[in-house]
PDB file of C-alpha atoms in Angstrom:
ATOM      1  CA  UNK A   1      13.023  21.029 -15.255  1.00 44.00           C
ATOM      2  CA  UNK A   2       9.876  23.076 -14.831  1.00 49.00           C
ATOM      3  CA  UNK A   3       9.291  22.587 -11.134  1.00 40.00           C
ATOM      4  CA  UNK A   4       7.644  25.985 -10.699  1.00 41.00           C
ATOM      5  CA  UNK A   5       5.317  25.346 -13.649  1.00 40.00           C
ATOM      6  CA  UNK A   6       4.079  22.183 -11.976  1.00 40.00           C
ATOM      7  CA  UNK A   7       2.570  24.225  -9.207  1.00 36.00           C
ATOM      8  CA  UNK A   8       0.417  25.951 -11.808  1.00 40.00           C
ATOM      9  CA  UNK A   9      -0.656  22.871 -13.710  1.00 43.00           C
ATOM     10  CA  UNK A  10      -2.042  20.567 -11.062  1.00 39.00           C
ATOM     11  CA  UNK A  11      -4.711  22.963  -9.675  1.00 41.00           C
ATOM     12  CA  UNK A  12      -5.818  23.720 -13.234  1.00 45.00           C
ATOM     13  CA  UNK A  13      -6.123  20.023 -14.009  1.00 48.00           C
ATOM     14  CA  UNK A  14      -8.106  19.431 -10.855  1.00 43.00           C
ATOM     15  CA  UNK A  15     -10.382  22.376 -11.573  1.00 47.00           C
ATOM     16  CA  UNK A  16     -11.053  21.207 -15.124  1.00 48.00           C
ATOM     17  CA  UNK A  17     -11.901  17.715 -13.960  1.00 47.00           C
ATOM     18  CA  UNK A  18     -14.159  19.086 -11.222  1.00 46.00           C
ATOM     19  CA  UNK A  19     -16.134  20.943 -13.893  1.00 48.00           C
ATOM     20  CA  UNK A  20     -16.427  17.804 -15.971  1.00 49.00           C
ATOM     21  CA  UNK A  21     -14.282  19.213 -18.787  1.00 55.00           C
ATOM     22  CA  UNK A  22     -12.475  16.859 -21.162  1.00 65.00           C
ATOM     23  CA  UNK A  23      -8.700  16.872 -21.382  1.00 73.00           C
ATOM     24  CA  UNK A  24      -7.403  18.959 -24.256  1.00 83.00           C
ATOM     25  CA  UNK A  25      -3.924  18.976 -25.705  1.00 88.00           C
ATOM     26  CA  UNK A  26      -2.536  21.540 -25.119  1.00 92.00           C
ATOM     27  CA  UNK A  27      -4.134  21.799 -21.691  1.00 91.00           C
ATOM     28  CA  UNK A  28      -5.043  25.138 -20.113  1.00 92.00           C
ATOM     29  CA  UNK A  29      -2.836  26.195 -17.212  1.00 93.00           C
ATOM     30  CA  UNK A  30      -4.937  29.201 -16.244  1.00 92.00           C
ATOM     31  CA  UNK A  31      -2.159  31.803 -16.211  1.00 94.00           C
ATOM     32  CA  UNK A  32      -2.075  32.794 -19.883  1.00 96.00           C
ATOM     33  CA  UNK A  33      -0.262  29.630 -20.965  1.00 97.00           C
ATOM     34  CA  UNK A  34      -1.106  26.103 -22.084  1.00 96.00           C
ATOM     35  CA  UNK A  35       0.856  22.882 -21.770  1.00 94.00           C
ATOM     36  CA  UNK A  36       1.525  20.781 -24.853  1.00 94.00           C
ATOM     37  CA  UNK A  37       2.240  17.055 -24.619  1.00 92.00           C
ATOM     38  CA  UNK A  38       4.238  15.608 -27.548  1.00 91.00           C
ATOM     39  CA  UNK A  39       4.685  12.059 -28.779  1.00 87.00           C
ATOM     40  CA  UNK A  40       8.140  11.998 -30.446  1.00 80.00           C
ATOM     41  CA  UNK A  41       6.528  10.557 -33.572  1.00 68.00           C
ATOM     42  CA  UNK A  42       8.651   8.752 -36.156  1.00 60.00           C
ATOM     43  CA  UNK A  43       8.947  10.134 -39.688  1.00 54.00           C
ATOM     44  CA  UNK A  44       7.478   6.952 -41.218  1.00 51.00           C
ATOM     45  CA  UNK A  45       4.206   7.366 -39.327  1.00 50.00           C
ATOM     46  CA  UNK A  46       4.177  11.132 -39.063  1.00 49.00           C
ATOM     47  CA  UNK A  47       1.172  13.379 -39.398  1.00 48.00           C
ATOM     48  CA  UNK A  48      -0.301  16.470 -37.821  1.00 45.00           C
ATOM     49  CA  UNK A  49       1.735  18.363 -35.267  1.00 45.00           C
ATOM     50  CA  UNK A  50       3.082  15.627 -33.057  1.00 44.00           C
ATOM     51  CA  UNK A  51       0.230  14.369 -30.925  1.00 45.00           C
ATOM     52  CA  UNK A  52      -3.271  13.027 -30.692  1.00 44.00           C
ATOM     53  CA  UNK A  53      -5.342  14.800 -28.051  1.00 48.00           C
ATOM     54  CA  UNK A  54      -5.739  11.788 -25.791  1.00 51.00           C
ATOM     55  CA  UNK A  55      -2.871   9.498 -26.772  1.00 54.00           C
ATOM     56  CA  UNK A  56      -1.661   9.330 -23.178  1.00 51.00           C
ATOM     57  CA  UNK A  57       0.519   6.247 -23.534  1.00 60.00           C
ATOM     58  CA  UNK A  58       2.631   7.854 -26.272  1.00 79.00           C
ATOM     59  CA  UNK A  59       3.334  11.201 -24.608  1.00 86.00           C
ATOM     60  CA  UNK A  60       7.086  11.586 -24.194  1.00 90.00           C
ATOM     61  CA  UNK A  61       7.634  15.277 -23.391  1.00 93.00           C
ATOM     62  CA  UNK A  62       5.878  18.548 -22.644  1.00 94.00           C
ATOM     63  CA  UNK A  63       6.387  22.300 -22.741  1.00 97.00           C
ATOM     64  CA  UNK A  64       4.334  25.459 -22.297  1.00 97.00           C
ATOM     65  CA  UNK A  65       3.036  27.781 -25.019  1.00 97.00           C
ATOM     66  CA  UNK A  66       1.342  31.180 -24.671  1.00 98.00           C
ATOM     67  CA  UNK A  67      -2.419  31.373 -25.149  1.00 97.00           C
ATOM     68  CA  UNK A  68      -3.190  32.371 -28.727  1.00 97.00           C
ATOM     69  CA  UNK A  69      -0.167  30.743 -30.342  1.00 98.00           C
ATOM     70  CA  UNK A  70      -0.927  28.332 -33.178  1.00 97.00           C
ATOM     71  CA  UNK A  71       0.483  24.960 -34.201  1.00 94.00           C
ATOM     72  CA  UNK A  72       2.576  24.629 -37.347  1.00 91.00           C
ATOM     73  CA  UNK A  73       2.069  21.449 -39.335  1.00 85.00           C
ATOM     74  CA  UNK A  74       5.345  19.523 -39.606  1.00 82.00           C
ATOM     75  CA  UNK A  75       5.630  17.443 -42.758  1.00 75.00           C
ATOM     76  CA  UNK A  76       7.507  14.164 -43.118  1.00 74.00           C
ATOM     77  CA  UNK A  77      10.433  15.812 -44.893  1.00 72.00           C
ATOM     78  CA  UNK A  78      10.994  18.288 -42.063  1.00 70.00           C
ATOM     79  CA  UNK A  79      10.663  15.504 -39.519  1.00 73.00           C
ATOM     80  CA  UNK A  80      13.113  13.243 -41.337  1.00 71.00           C
ATOM     81  CA  UNK A  81      15.618  16.016 -42.086  1.00 75.00           C
ATOM     82  CA  UNK A  82      16.137  17.573 -38.659  1.00 77.00           C
ATOM     83  CA  UNK A  83      13.824  15.712 -36.296  1.00 86.00           C
ATOM     84  CA  UNK A  84      11.324  18.532 -35.719  1.00 89.00           C
ATOM     85  CA  UNK A  85       8.408  17.010 -33.824  1.00 91.00           C
ATOM     86  CA  UNK A  86       6.251  19.984 -32.804  1.00 93.00           C
ATOM     87  CA  UNK A  87       6.366  23.719 -33.476  1.00 94.00           C
ATOM     88  CA  UNK A  88       4.158  26.573 -32.265  1.00 97.00           C
ATOM     89  CA  UNK A  89       4.390  30.214 -33.253  1.00 97.00           C
ATOM     90  CA  UNK A  90       2.971  33.641 -32.572  1.00 98.00           C
ATOM     91  CA  UNK A  91       0.345  34.294 -35.296  1.00 97.00           C
ATOM     92  CA  UNK A  92       1.233  37.996 -35.177  1.00 97.00           C
ATOM     93  CA  UNK A  93       4.973  37.352 -35.594  1.00 97.00           C
ATOM     94  CA  UNK A  94       5.792  33.972 -37.114  1.00 95.00           C
ATOM     95  CA  UNK A  95       9.515  34.260 -36.331  1.00 96.00           C
ATOM     96  CA  UNK A  96       8.660  34.123 -32.613  1.00 98.00           C
ATOM     97  CA  UNK A  97       8.261  30.419 -31.981  1.00 97.00           C
ATOM     98  CA  UNK A  98       9.012  27.384 -29.868  1.00 97.00           C
ATOM     99  CA  UNK A  99       9.750  23.947 -31.257  1.00 95.00           C
ATOM    100  CA  UNK A 100      10.935  20.519 -30.161  1.00 95.00           C
ATOM    101  CA  UNK A 101      13.429  18.317 -31.985  1.00 93.00           C
ATOM    102  CA  UNK A 102      13.866  14.651 -31.115  1.00 91.00           C
ATOM    103  CA  UNK A 103      16.311  12.141 -32.584  1.00 89.00           C
ATOM    104  CA  UNK A 104      16.876   8.445 -31.924  1.00 88.00           C
ATOM    105  CA  UNK A 105      20.198   6.726 -31.281  1.00 87.00           C
ATOM    106  CA  UNK A 106      21.414   8.707 -28.270  1.00 88.00           C
ATOM    107  CA  UNK A 107      22.192   6.964 -24.996  1.00 87.00           C
ATOM    108  CA  UNK A 108      23.919   9.851 -23.238  1.00 89.00           C
ATOM    109  CA  UNK A 109      24.822  13.507 -23.613  1.00 91.00           C
ATOM    110  CA  UNK A 110      28.199  14.432 -25.060  1.00 87.00           C
ATOM    111  CA  UNK A 111      30.790  15.392 -22.489  1.00 87.00           C
ATOM    112  CA  UNK A 112      31.612  18.502 -24.524  1.00 86.00           C
ATOM    113  CA  UNK A 113      28.315  20.337 -23.970  1.00 85.00           C
ATOM    114  CA  UNK A 114      29.129  23.062 -26.505  1.00 79.00           C
ATOM    115  CA  UNK A 115      29.113  20.459 -29.302  1.00 84.00           C
ATOM    116  CA  UNK A 116      25.480  19.521 -28.699  1.00 87.00           C
ATOM    117  CA  UNK A 117      24.008  22.509 -30.517  1.00 88.00           C
ATOM    118  CA  UNK A 118      26.586  22.147 -33.263  1.00 86.00           C
ATOM    119  CA  UNK A 119      25.384  18.608 -33.968  1.00 85.00           C
ATOM    120  CA  UNK A 120      21.758  19.748 -34.091  1.00 88.00           C
ATOM    121  CA  UNK A 121      22.693  22.623 -36.399  1.00 88.00           C
ATOM    122  CA  UNK A 122      24.050  20.282 -39.082  1.00 84.00           C
ATOM    123  CA  UNK A 123      20.561  20.068 -40.588  1.00 80.00           C
ATOM    124  CA  UNK A 124      19.200  23.392 -39.321  1.00 86.00           C
ATOM    125  CA  UNK A 125      20.648  26.307 -41.297  1.00 85.00           C
ATOM    126  CA  UNK A 126      18.921  28.957 -39.188  1.00 88.00           C
ATOM    127  CA  UNK A 127      20.527  27.481 -36.066  1.00 91.00           C
ATOM    128  CA  UNK A 128      23.901  27.364 -37.833  1.00 91.00           C
ATOM    129  CA  UNK A 129      23.641  31.066 -38.630  1.00 93.00           C
ATOM    130  CA  UNK A 130      22.565  31.883 -35.071  1.00 92.00           C
ATOM    131  CA  UNK A 131      25.503  30.015 -33.533  1.00 92.00           C
ATOM    132  CA  UNK A 132      27.952  31.650 -35.929  1.00 91.00           C
ATOM    133  CA  UNK A 133      26.499  35.097 -35.302  1.00 91.00           C
ATOM    134  CA  UNK A 134      25.963  34.876 -31.554  1.00 94.00           C
ATOM    135  CA  UNK A 135      27.420  37.728 -29.522  1.00 95.00           C
ATOM    136  CA  UNK A 136      26.878  35.807 -26.266  1.00 93.00           C
ATOM    137  CA  UNK A 137      26.696  32.042 -25.716  1.00 92.00           C
ATOM    138  CA  UNK A 138      25.931  30.742 -22.227  1.00 94.00           C
ATOM    139  CA  UNK A 139      25.723  27.089 -21.148  1.00 94.00           C
ATOM    140  CA  UNK A 140      24.364  25.837 -17.815  1.00 94.00           C
ATOM    141  CA  UNK A 141      23.352  22.448 -16.424  1.00 94.00           C
ATOM    142  CA  UNK A 142      20.580  21.317 -14.109  1.00 92.00           C
ATOM    143  CA  UNK A 143      19.360  18.027 -12.728  1.00 91.00           C
ATOM    144  CA  UNK A 144      15.737  16.925 -12.374  1.00 86.00           C
ATOM    145  CA  UNK A 145      14.201  13.480 -11.833  1.00 81.00           C
ATOM    146  CA  UNK A 146      17.593  11.862 -12.325  1.00 83.00           C
ATOM    147  CA  UNK A 147      18.211  13.531 -15.693  1.00 88.00           C
ATOM    148  CA  UNK A 148      20.684  16.134 -16.834  1.00 93.00           C
ATOM    149  CA  UNK A 149      19.314  19.114 -18.762  1.00 95.00           C
ATOM    150  CA  UNK A 150      21.693  21.429 -20.649  1.00 96.00           C
ATOM    151  CA  UNK A 151      20.425  24.989 -21.125  1.00 96.00           C
ATOM    152  CA  UNK A 152      21.796  27.309 -23.806  1.00 96.00           C
ATOM    153  CA  UNK A 153      21.257  31.067 -24.036  1.00 97.00           C
ATOM    154  CA  UNK A 154      22.238  32.600 -27.374  1.00 96.00           C
ATOM    155  CA  UNK A 155      22.068  36.343 -28.062  1.00 97.00           C
ATOM    156  CA  UNK A 156      22.890  38.061 -31.315  1.00 96.00           C
ATOM    157  CA  UNK A 157      21.603  39.970 -34.351  1.00 95.00           C
ATOM    158  CA  UNK A 158      18.662  37.543 -34.507  1.00 95.00           C
ATOM    159  CA  UNK A 159      17.476  38.322 -30.987  1.00 97.00           C
ATOM    160  CA  UNK A 160      17.749  35.321 -28.668  1.00 97.00           C
ATOM    161  CA  UNK A 161      17.404  31.562 -28.681  1.00 97.00           C
ATOM    162  CA  UNK A 162      16.844  29.762 -25.389  1.00 97.00           C
ATOM    163  CA  UNK A 163      17.439  26.042 -25.847  1.00 96.00           C
ATOM    164  CA  UNK A 164      17.396  22.932 -23.682  1.00 96.00           C
ATOM    165  CA  UNK A 165      18.857  19.523 -24.541  1.00 96.00           C
ATOM    166  CA  UNK A 166      18.524  16.200 -22.738  1.00 95.00           C
ATOM    167  CA  UNK A 167      18.683  12.463 -23.462  1.00 93.00           C
ATOM    168  CA  UNK A 168      16.154   9.931 -22.231  1.00 90.00           C
ATOM    169  CA  UNK A 169      15.130   6.443 -23.355  1.00 87.00           C
ATOM    170  CA  UNK A 170      17.598   6.306 -26.250  1.00 89.00           C
ATOM    171  CA  UNK A 171      16.472   9.651 -27.658  1.00 90.00           C
ATOM    172  CA  UNK A 172      17.866  13.150 -27.728  1.00 92.00           C
ATOM    173  CA  UNK A 173      15.319  15.894 -27.059  1.00 95.00           C
ATOM    174  CA  UNK A 174      15.940  19.576 -27.754  1.00 95.00           C
ATOM    175  CA  UNK A 175      13.580  22.490 -27.160  1.00 96.00           C
ATOM    176  CA  UNK A 176      14.185  25.851 -28.858  1.00 97.00           C
ATOM    177  CA  UNK A 177      12.439  29.039 -27.786  1.00 98.00           C
ATOM    178  CA  UNK A 178      13.114  31.751 -30.351  1.00 97.00           C
ATOM    179  CA  UNK A 179      12.403  35.442 -29.780  1.00 98.00           C
ATOM    180  CA  UNK A 180      13.362  37.921 -32.546  1.00 97.00           C
ATOM    181  CA  UNK A 181      15.219  41.117 -31.808  1.00 97.00           C
ATOM    182  CA  UNK A 182      12.160  43.315 -32.435  1.00 97.00           C
ATOM    183  CA  UNK A 183      10.347  41.899 -29.375  1.00 98.00           C
ATOM    184  CA  UNK A 184      13.283  40.696 -27.289  1.00 97.00           C
ATOM    185  CA  UNK A 185      12.952  43.329 -24.598  1.00 97.00           C
ATOM    186  CA  UNK A 186       9.263  42.671 -23.960  1.00 97.00           C
ATOM    187  CA  UNK A 187       9.166  38.888 -24.519  1.00 98.00           C
ATOM    188  CA  UNK A 188      12.516  37.714 -23.167  1.00 97.00           C
ATOM    189  CA  UNK A 189      11.134  36.334 -19.899  1.00 97.00           C
ATOM    190  CA  UNK A 190       8.250  34.642 -21.697  1.00 98.00           C
ATOM    191  CA  UNK A 191      10.696  32.948 -24.061  1.00 98.00           C
ATOM    192  CA  UNK A 192      12.752  31.723 -21.107  1.00 98.00           C
ATOM    193  CA  UNK A 193       9.647  30.356 -19.430  1.00 97.00           C
ATOM    194  CA  UNK A 194       8.835  28.272 -22.512  1.00 98.00           C
ATOM    195  CA  UNK A 195      12.349  26.799 -22.471  1.00 97.00           C
ATOM    196  CA  UNK A 196      12.347  26.226 -18.715  1.00 96.00           C
ATOM    197  CA  UNK A 197       8.976  24.476 -18.860  1.00 95.00           C
ATOM    198  CA  UNK A 198      10.344  21.724 -21.093  1.00 96.00           C
ATOM    199  CA  UNK A 199      10.675  18.219 -19.715  1.00 93.00           C
ATOM    200  CA  UNK A 200      10.594  14.582 -20.784  1.00 92.00           C
ATOM    201  CA  UNK A 201       8.131  12.311 -19.024  1.00 86.00           C
ATOM    202  CA  UNK A 202      10.414   9.982 -17.092  1.00 72.00           C
ATOM    203  CA  UNK A 203       9.348   7.205 -14.757  1.00 68.00           C
ATOM    204  CA  UNK A 204      10.665   9.300 -11.864  1.00 62.00           C
ATOM    205  CA  UNK A 205       8.525  12.305 -12.836  1.00 62.00           C
ATOM    206  CA  UNK A 206       5.739  11.259 -10.499  1.00 64.00           C
ATOM    207  CA  UNK A 207       3.783  14.527 -10.725  1.00 59.00           C
ATOM    208  CA  UNK A 208       3.401  14.378 -14.504  1.00 64.00           C
ATOM    209  CA  UNK A 209       2.601  10.670 -14.352  1.00 60.00           C
ATOM    210  CA  UNK A 210      -0.087  11.476 -11.783  1.00 55.00           C
ATOM    211  CA  UNK A 211      -1.493  14.313 -13.904  1.00 61.00           C
ATOM    212  CA  UNK A 212      -1.753  12.098 -16.999  1.00 61.00           C
ATOM    213  CA  UNK A 213      -3.412   9.312 -15.023  1.00 60.00           C
ATOM    214  CA  UNK A 214      -5.840  11.889 -13.657  1.00 53.00           C
ATOM    215  CA  UNK A 215      -6.620  13.116 -17.167  1.00 53.00           C
ATOM    216  CA  UNK A 216      -7.296   9.556 -18.315  1.00 54.00           C
ATOM    217  CA  UNK A 217      -9.895   9.071 -15.615  1.00 50.00           C
ATOM    218  CA  UNK A 218     -11.529  12.500 -16.013  1.00 47.00           C
TER     219      UNK A 218
END
């Protein structure tokens, strides 16, 4: 969970409110990144890129994106096929991207952590190819706000994919930060930061709850 990123966000939120600025989604963090709040929208009511600017009550997750990256419009077919909810990419290199997948019907994470990505890859051919062609595959776990987050680091011919999977409120959430081989050396740490910034907005995540309440009043 992005505990270190929290330390960046709150002062920025306070500063924006002090200047009388309206909340924007994604919100400016002030360090070359912005924070996106997503809604986990259903395919039947889908539109746009996963969130209304001020739809505070529906926000379910968040992650950071670099300044200058642009939102990709996700259509209903993509949403229904593999659960893609939001996706942002580098306008100078479209294969460098970060995206969130969310699926209903999950009450807990599988005990066999390595199977989690395999399940998600069933409807994602690029992910299938990456898993099959990975030279290195690392899996780690972390706890935050009472939740378990599973981190995956994949390296191969494609560059690297840094992923995070968790389950909350009957949904599976997965964040994928993709950095192609051509920019892996220079953008590896940035790609990891995007993955590490990912979190669902749980009732125990008091800081994010506070930030959203603050935005509502500003």
